[in-house]
Short mmCIF file of C-alpha atoms in Angstrom, two decimals:
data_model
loop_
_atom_site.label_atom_id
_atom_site.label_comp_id
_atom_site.label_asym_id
_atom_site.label_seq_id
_atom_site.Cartn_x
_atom_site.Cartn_y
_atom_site.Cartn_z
CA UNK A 1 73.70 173.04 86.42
CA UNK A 2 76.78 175.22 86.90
CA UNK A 3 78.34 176.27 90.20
CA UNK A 4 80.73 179.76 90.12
CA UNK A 5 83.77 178.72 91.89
CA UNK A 6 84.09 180.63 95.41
CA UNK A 7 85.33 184.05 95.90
CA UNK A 8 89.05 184.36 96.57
CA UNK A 9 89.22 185.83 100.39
CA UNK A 10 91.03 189.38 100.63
CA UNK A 11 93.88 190.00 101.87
CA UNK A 12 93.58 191.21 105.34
CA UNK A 13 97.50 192.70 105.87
CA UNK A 14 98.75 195.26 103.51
CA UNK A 15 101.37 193.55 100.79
CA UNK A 16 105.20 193.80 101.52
CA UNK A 17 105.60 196.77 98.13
CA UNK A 18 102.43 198.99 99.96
CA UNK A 19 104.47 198.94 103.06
CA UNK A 20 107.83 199.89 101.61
CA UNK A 21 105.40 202.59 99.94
CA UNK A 22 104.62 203.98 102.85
CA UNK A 23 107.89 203.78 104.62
CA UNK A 24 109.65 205.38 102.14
CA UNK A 25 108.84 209.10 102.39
CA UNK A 26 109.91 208.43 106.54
CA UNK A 27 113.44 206.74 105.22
CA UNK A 28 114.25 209.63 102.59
CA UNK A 29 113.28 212.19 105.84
CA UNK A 30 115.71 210.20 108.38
CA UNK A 31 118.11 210.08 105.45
CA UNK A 32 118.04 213.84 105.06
CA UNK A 33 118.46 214.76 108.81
CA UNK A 34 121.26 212.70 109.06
CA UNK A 35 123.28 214.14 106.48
CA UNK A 36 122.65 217.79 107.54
CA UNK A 37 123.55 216.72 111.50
CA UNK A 38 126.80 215.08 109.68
CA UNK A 39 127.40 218.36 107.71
CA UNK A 40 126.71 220.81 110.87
CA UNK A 41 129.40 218.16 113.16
CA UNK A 42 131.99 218.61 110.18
CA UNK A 43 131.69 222.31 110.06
CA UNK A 44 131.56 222.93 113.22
CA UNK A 45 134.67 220.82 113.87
CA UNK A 46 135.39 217.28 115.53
CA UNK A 47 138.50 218.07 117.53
CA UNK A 48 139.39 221.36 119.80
CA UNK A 49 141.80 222.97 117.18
CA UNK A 50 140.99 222.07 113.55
CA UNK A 51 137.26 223.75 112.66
CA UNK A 52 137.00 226.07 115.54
CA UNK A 53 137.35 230.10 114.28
CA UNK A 54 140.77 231.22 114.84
CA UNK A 55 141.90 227.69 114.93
CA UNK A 56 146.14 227.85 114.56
CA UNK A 57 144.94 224.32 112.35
CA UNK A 58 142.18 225.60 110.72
CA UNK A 59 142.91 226.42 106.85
CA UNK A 60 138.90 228.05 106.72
CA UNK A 61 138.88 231.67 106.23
CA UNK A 62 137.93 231.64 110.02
CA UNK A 63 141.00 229.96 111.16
CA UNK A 64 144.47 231.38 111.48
CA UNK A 65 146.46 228.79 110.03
CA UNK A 66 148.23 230.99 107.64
CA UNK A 67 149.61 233.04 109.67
CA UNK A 68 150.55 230.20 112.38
CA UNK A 69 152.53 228.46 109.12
CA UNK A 70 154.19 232.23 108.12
CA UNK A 71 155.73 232.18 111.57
CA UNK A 72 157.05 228.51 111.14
CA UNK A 73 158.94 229.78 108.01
CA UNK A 74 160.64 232.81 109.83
CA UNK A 75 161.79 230.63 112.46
CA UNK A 76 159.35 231.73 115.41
CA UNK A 77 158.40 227.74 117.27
CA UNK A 78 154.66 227.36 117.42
CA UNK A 79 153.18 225.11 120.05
CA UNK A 80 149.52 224.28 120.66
CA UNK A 81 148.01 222.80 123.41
CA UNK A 82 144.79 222.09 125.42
CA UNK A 83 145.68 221.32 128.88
CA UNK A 84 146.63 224.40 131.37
CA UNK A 85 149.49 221.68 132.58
CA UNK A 86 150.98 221.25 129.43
CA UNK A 87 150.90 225.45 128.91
CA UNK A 88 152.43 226.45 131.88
CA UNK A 89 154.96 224.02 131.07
CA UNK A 90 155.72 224.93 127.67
CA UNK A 91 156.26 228.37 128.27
CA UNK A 92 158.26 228.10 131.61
CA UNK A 93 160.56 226.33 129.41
CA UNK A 94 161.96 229.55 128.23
CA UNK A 95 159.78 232.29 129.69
CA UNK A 96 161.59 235.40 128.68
CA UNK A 97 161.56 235.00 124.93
CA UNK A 98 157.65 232.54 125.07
CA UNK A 99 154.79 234.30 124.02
CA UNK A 100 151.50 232.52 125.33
CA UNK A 101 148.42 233.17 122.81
CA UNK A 102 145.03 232.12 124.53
CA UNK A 103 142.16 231.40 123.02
CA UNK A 104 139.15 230.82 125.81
CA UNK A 105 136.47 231.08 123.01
CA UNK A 106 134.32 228.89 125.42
CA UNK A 107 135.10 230.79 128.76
CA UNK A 108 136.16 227.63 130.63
CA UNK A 109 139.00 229.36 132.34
CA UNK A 110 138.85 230.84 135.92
CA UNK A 111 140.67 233.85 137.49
CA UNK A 112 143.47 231.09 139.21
CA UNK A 113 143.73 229.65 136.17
CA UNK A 114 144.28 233.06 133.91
CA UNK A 115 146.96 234.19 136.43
CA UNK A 116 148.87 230.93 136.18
CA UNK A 117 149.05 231.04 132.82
CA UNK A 118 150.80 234.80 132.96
CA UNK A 119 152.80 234.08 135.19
CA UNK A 120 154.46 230.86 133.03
CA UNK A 121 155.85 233.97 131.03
CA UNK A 122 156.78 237.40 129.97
CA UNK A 123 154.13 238.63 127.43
CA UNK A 124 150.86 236.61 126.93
CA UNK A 125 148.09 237.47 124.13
CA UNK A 126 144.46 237.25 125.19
CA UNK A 127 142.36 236.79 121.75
CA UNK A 128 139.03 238.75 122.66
CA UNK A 129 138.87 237.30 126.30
CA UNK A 130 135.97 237.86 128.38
CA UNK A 131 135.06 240.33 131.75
CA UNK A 132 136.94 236.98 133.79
CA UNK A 133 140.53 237.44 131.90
CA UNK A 134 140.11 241.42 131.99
CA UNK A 135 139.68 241.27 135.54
CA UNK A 136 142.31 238.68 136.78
CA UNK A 137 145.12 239.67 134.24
CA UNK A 138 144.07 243.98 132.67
CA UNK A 139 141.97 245.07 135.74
CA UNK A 140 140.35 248.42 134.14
CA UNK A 141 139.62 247.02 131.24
CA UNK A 142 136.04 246.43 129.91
CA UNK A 143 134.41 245.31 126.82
CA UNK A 144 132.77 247.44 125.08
CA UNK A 145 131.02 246.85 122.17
CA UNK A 146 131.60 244.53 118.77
CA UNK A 147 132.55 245.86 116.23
CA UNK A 148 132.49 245.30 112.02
CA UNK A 149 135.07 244.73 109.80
CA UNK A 150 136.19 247.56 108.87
CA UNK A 151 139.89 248.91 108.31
CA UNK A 152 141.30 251.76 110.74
CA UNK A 153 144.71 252.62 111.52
CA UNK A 154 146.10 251.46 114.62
CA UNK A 155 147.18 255.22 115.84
CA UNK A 156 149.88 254.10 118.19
CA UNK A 157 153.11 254.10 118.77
CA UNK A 158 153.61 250.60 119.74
CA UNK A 159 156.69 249.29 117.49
CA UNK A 160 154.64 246.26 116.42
CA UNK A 161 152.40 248.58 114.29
CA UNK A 162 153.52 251.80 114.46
CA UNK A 163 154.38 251.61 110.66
CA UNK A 164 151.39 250.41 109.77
CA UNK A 165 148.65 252.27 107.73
CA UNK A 166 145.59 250.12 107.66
CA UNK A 167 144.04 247.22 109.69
CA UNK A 168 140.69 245.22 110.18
CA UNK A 169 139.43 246.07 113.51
CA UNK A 170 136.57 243.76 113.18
CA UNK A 171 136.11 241.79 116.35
CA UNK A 172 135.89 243.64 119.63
CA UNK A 173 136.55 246.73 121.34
CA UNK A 174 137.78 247.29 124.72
CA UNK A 175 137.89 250.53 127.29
CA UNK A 176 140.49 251.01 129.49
CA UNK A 177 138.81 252.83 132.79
CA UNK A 178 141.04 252.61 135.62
CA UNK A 179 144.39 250.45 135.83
CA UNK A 180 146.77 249.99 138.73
CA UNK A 181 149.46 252.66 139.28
CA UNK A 182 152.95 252.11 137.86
CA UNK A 183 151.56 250.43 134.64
CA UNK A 184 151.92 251.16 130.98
CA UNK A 185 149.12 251.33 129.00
CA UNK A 186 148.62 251.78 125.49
CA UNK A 187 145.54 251.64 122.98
CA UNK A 188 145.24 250.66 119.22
CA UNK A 189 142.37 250.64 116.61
CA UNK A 190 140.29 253.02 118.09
CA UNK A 191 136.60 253.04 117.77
CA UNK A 192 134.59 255.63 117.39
CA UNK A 193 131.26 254.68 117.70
CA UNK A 194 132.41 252.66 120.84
CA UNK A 195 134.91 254.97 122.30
CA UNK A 196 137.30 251.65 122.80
CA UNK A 197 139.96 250.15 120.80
CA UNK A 198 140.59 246.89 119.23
CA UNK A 199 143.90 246.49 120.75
CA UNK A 200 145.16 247.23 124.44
CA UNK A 201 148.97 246.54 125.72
CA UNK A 202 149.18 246.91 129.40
CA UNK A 203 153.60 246.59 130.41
CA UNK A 204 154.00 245.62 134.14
CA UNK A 205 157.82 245.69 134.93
CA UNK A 206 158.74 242.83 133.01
CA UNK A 207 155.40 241.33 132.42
CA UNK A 208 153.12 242.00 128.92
CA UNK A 209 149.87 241.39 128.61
CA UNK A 210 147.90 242.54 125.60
CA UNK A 211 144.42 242.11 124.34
CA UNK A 212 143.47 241.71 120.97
CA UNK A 213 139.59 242.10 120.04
CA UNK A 214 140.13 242.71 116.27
CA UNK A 215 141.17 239.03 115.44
CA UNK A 216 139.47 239.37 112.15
CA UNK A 217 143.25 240.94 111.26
CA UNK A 218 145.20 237.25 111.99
CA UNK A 219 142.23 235.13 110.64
CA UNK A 220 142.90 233.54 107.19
CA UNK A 221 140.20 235.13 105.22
CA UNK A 222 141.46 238.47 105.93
CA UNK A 223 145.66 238.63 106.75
CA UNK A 224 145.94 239.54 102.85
CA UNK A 225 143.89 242.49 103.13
CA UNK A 226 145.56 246.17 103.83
CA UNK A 227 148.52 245.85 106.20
CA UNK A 228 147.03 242.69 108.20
CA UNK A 229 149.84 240.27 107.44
CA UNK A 230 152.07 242.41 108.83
CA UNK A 231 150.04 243.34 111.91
CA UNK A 232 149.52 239.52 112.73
CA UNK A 233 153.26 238.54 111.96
CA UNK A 234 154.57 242.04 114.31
CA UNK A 235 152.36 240.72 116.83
CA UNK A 236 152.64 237.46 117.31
CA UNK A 237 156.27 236.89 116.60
CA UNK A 238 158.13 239.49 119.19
CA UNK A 239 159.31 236.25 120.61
CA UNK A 240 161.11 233.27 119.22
CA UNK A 241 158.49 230.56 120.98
CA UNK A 242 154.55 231.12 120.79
CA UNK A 243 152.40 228.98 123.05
CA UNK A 244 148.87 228.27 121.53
CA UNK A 245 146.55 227.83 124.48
CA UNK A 246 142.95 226.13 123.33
CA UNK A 247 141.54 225.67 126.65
CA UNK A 248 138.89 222.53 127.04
CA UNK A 249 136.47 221.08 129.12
CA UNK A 250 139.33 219.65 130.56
CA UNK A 251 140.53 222.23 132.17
CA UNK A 252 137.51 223.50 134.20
CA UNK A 253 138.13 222.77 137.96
CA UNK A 254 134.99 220.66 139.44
CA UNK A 255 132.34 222.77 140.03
CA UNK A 256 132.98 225.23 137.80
CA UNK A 257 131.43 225.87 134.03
CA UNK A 258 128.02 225.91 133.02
CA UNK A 259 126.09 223.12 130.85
CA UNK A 260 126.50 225.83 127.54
CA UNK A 261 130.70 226.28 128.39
CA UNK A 262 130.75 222.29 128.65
CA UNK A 263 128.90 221.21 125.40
CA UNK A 264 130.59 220.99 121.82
CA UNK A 265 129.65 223.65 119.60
CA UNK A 266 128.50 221.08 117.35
CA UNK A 267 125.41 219.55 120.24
CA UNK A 268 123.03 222.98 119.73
CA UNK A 269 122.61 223.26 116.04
CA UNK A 270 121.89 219.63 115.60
CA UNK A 271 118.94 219.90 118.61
CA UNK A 272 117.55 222.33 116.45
CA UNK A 273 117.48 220.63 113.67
CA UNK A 274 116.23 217.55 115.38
CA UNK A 275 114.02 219.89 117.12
CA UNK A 276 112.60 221.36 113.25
CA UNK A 277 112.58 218.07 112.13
CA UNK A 278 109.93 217.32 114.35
CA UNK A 279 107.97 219.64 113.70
CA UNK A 280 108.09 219.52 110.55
CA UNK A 281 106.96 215.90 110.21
CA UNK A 282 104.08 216.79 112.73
CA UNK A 283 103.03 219.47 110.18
CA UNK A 284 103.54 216.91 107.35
CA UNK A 285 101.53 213.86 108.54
CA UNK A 286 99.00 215.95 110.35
CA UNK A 287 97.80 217.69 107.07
CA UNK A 288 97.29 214.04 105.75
CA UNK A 289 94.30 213.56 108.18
CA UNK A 290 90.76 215.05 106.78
CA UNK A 291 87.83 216.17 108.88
CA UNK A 292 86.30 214.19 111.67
CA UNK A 293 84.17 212.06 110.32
CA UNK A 294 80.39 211.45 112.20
CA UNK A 295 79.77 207.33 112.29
CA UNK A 296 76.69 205.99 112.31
CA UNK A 297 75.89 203.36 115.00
CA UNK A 298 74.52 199.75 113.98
CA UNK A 299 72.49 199.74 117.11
CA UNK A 300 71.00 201.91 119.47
CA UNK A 301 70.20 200.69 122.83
CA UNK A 302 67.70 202.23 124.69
CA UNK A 303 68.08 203.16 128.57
CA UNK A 304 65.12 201.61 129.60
CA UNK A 305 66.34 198.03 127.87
CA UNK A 306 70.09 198.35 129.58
CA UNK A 307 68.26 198.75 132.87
CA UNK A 308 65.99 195.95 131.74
CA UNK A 309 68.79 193.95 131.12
CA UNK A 310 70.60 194.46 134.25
CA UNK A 311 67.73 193.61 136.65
CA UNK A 312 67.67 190.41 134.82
CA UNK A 313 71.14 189.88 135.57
CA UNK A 314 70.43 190.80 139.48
CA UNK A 315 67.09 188.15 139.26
CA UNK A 316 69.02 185.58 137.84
CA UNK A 317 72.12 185.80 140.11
CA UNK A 318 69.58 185.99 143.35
CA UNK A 319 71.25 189.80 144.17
CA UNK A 320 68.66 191.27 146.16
CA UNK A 321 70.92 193.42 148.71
CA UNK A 322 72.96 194.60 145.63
CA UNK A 323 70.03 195.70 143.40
CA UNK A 324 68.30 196.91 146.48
CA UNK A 325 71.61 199.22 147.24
CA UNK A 326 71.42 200.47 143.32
CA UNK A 327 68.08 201.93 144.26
CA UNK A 328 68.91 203.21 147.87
CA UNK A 329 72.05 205.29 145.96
CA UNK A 330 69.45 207.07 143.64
CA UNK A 331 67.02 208.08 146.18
CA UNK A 332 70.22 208.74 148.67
CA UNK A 333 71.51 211.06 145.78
CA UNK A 334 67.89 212.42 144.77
CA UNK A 335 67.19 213.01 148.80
CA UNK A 336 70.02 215.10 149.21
CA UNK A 337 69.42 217.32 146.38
CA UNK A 338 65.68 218.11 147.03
CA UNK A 339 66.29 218.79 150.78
CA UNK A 340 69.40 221.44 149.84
CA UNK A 341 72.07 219.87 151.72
CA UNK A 342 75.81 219.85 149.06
CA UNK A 343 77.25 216.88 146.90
CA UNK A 344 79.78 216.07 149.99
CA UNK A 345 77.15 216.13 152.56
CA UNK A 346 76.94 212.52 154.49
CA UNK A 347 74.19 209.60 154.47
CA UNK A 348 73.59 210.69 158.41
CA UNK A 349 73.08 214.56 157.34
CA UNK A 350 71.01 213.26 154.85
CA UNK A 351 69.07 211.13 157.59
CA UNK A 352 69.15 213.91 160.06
CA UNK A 353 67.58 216.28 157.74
CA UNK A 354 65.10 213.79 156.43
CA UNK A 355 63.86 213.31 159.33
CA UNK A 356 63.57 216.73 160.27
CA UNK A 357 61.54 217.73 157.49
CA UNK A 358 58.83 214.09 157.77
CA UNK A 359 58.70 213.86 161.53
CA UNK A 360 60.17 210.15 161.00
CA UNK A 361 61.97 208.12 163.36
CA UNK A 362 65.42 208.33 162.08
CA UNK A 363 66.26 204.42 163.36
CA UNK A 364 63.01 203.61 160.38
CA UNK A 365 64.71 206.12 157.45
CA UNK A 366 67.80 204.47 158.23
CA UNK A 367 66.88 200.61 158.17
CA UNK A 368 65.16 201.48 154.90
CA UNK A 369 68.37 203.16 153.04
CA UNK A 370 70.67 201.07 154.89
CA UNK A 371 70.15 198.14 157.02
CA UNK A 372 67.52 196.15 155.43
CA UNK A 373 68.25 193.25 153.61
CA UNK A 374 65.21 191.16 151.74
CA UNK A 375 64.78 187.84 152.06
CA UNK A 376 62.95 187.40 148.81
CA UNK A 377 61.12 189.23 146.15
CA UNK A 378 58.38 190.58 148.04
CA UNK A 379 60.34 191.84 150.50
CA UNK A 380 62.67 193.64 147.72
CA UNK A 381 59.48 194.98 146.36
CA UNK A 382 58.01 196.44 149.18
CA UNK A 383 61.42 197.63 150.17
CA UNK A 384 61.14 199.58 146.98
CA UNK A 385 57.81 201.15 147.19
CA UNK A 386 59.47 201.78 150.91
CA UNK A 387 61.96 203.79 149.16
CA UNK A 388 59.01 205.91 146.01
CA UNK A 389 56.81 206.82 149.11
CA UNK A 390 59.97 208.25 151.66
CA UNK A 391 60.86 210.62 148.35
CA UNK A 392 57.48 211.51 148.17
CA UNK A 393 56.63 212.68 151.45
CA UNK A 394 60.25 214.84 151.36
CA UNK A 395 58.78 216.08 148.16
CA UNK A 396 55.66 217.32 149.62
CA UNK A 397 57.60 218.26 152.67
CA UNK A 398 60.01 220.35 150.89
CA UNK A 399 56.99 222.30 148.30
CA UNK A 400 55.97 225.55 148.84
CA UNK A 401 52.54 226.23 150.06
#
């Protein structure tokens, strides 16, 4: 007689390889969103001057590096900073031949803050600045629309560009409604569609401020095009000492600044992705699912055998007054409903109205729903039939005739 050796048990937890299996579509995904937030962080730039567009340290065709290294070679000193302290320094240095360049591409700066910076010296350069620099340093001045790349001539006679014939006025355009009497204003680039112009020079006694919208002119990917080197180099070297002002987050006085003004450039695009990410895996795993499936039941217990069962329970743990209370709440419930009173309605409305409708002594309805407690069985029973013939009579009291 031969025996057949056992059967090997299975193998209840998946195997290491199945695992890695299934991790691996989650590690490639991670993988993938970390490279593309690394690529958005280096694009966007990791420090306040080298990626960000018009950067005087940004080689991109966004920055303006060239022309920043163009005025090196002609002798003009280039500065940059990114404190308001270290600006207003800089430039009181030697404020009659400093020209400060400001950048507020964030809008961290405050009136205060854009008047102490013209008054560190002579002539100062706002690079498309926003309604708060028009109004503390060109009052009357108001932006007015955006405008494409597109090359105009600067028809004006300012000696900067006078000579020139052609130049990108991509960037911005500014009107000039009403300024203050007594000073000088003149307007370059004009645009049409807009009715502003991509450069405005306001001269206030011995004070210059002008506003440049069109920086597509000084930004690397364009200062070869038509006369744009030449417009960038006339207008930013007038002086022998430029002061490159990249306000930061440092500078915003407390209380100031909003959460968008106060977050690196680089913090939105990777939310989104993050944000895409998710959904995306959502979409991915969710499709894996199929339709519900409906799962037969090994058992079906019947009502009658789970009440069965619980009286049992009640018998065999002598709980009289607790299985006795089970059957007051059903009639208590049952009562209420036939006799029209609402869900919240209490035990003595209940009683009250009972009684009203029997003629019964509300003391007797209420030592049989509440206060009677059975000393045995036969008590419990006749408790209980207590109980079947007080929803009976409500019944027959409550029937139409």
């Amino acid at each position: 007689m031969t025996t057949s050796a056992p059967a090997a048990p299975s193998r209840s937890t998946p195997a290491p390889r199945a695992a890695l299996r299934r991790a691996r579509p989650w590690a490639v995904l991670a993988a993938g969103v970390v490279a593309v937030a690394v690529v958005v962080v280096l694009l966007s730039g990791g420090d306040a001057t080298g990626g960000r567009a018009l950067g005087p340290e940004n080689a991109a065709p966004a920055g303006a590096k060239a022309v920043v290294e163009v005025l090196r070679e002609q002798g003009v000193e280039v500065e940059v900073t990114t404190s308001l302290a270290a600006t207003t320094a800089q430039a009181r240095a030697d404020a009659s031949d400093t020209t400060v360049v400001v950048d507020d591409a964030g809008a961290l700066l405050v009136a205060d803050q854009w008047r102490d910076v013209a008054a560190s010296s002579g002539r100062t350069l706002l690079l498309a600045p926003d309604q708060v620099a028009l109004d503390a340093l060109a009052p009357g001045l108001a932006l007015a629309a955006q405008v494409d790349d597109v090359a105009v001539a600067p028809g004006c006679d300012l000696p900067a560009v006078e000579r020139l014939d052609r130049v990108q006025g991509g960037g911005y355009a500014y009107t000039v409604d009403d300024v203050a009497p007594g000073v000088d204003v003149t307007t370059c680039l004009a645009d049409d569609a807009s009715g502003g112009s991509g450069l405005v020079e306001l001269v206030d006694g011995d004070r210059t401020v002008t506003v440049l919208g069109a920086t597509t002119a000084i930004s690397n990917g364009a200062v070869l095009d038509d006369d744009d080197a030449a417009f960038a180099l006339s207008l930013l070297g007038q002086t022998g000492h430029v002061v490159w002002y990249l306000p930061t987050p440092d500078d915003v006085p407390e209380g100031s600044g909003t959460l968008a003004s106060l977050t690196p450039g680089w913090v939105t695009p990777v939310i989104a992705l993050l944000a895409l990410t998710a959904v995306v895996a959502g979409v991915w795993r969710g499709r894996r699912f199929g339709p519900l499936v409906v799962e037969r039941l090994p058992v079906i217990v019947r009502a009658s055998e789970t009440t069965e069962g619980r009286a049992r329970l009640y018998e065999r743990s002598g709980s009289r007054r607790h299985a006795l209370d089970q059957l007051r709440i059903g009639t208590v419930v049952r009562l209420r409903r036939r006799v029209g009173l609402a869900a919240s309605a209490s035990l003595d409305d209940v009683l009250a109205r009972v009684g009203q409708l029997t003629g019964a002594d509300p003391r007797g309805l209420r030592h049989v729903l509440v206060d009677a407690d059975p000393a045995d069985d036969r008590e419990l029973v006749r408790l209980s039939d207590s109980l079947l013939d007080l929803e009976r009579a409500v019944s027959e009291a409550v029937a139409p005739r």
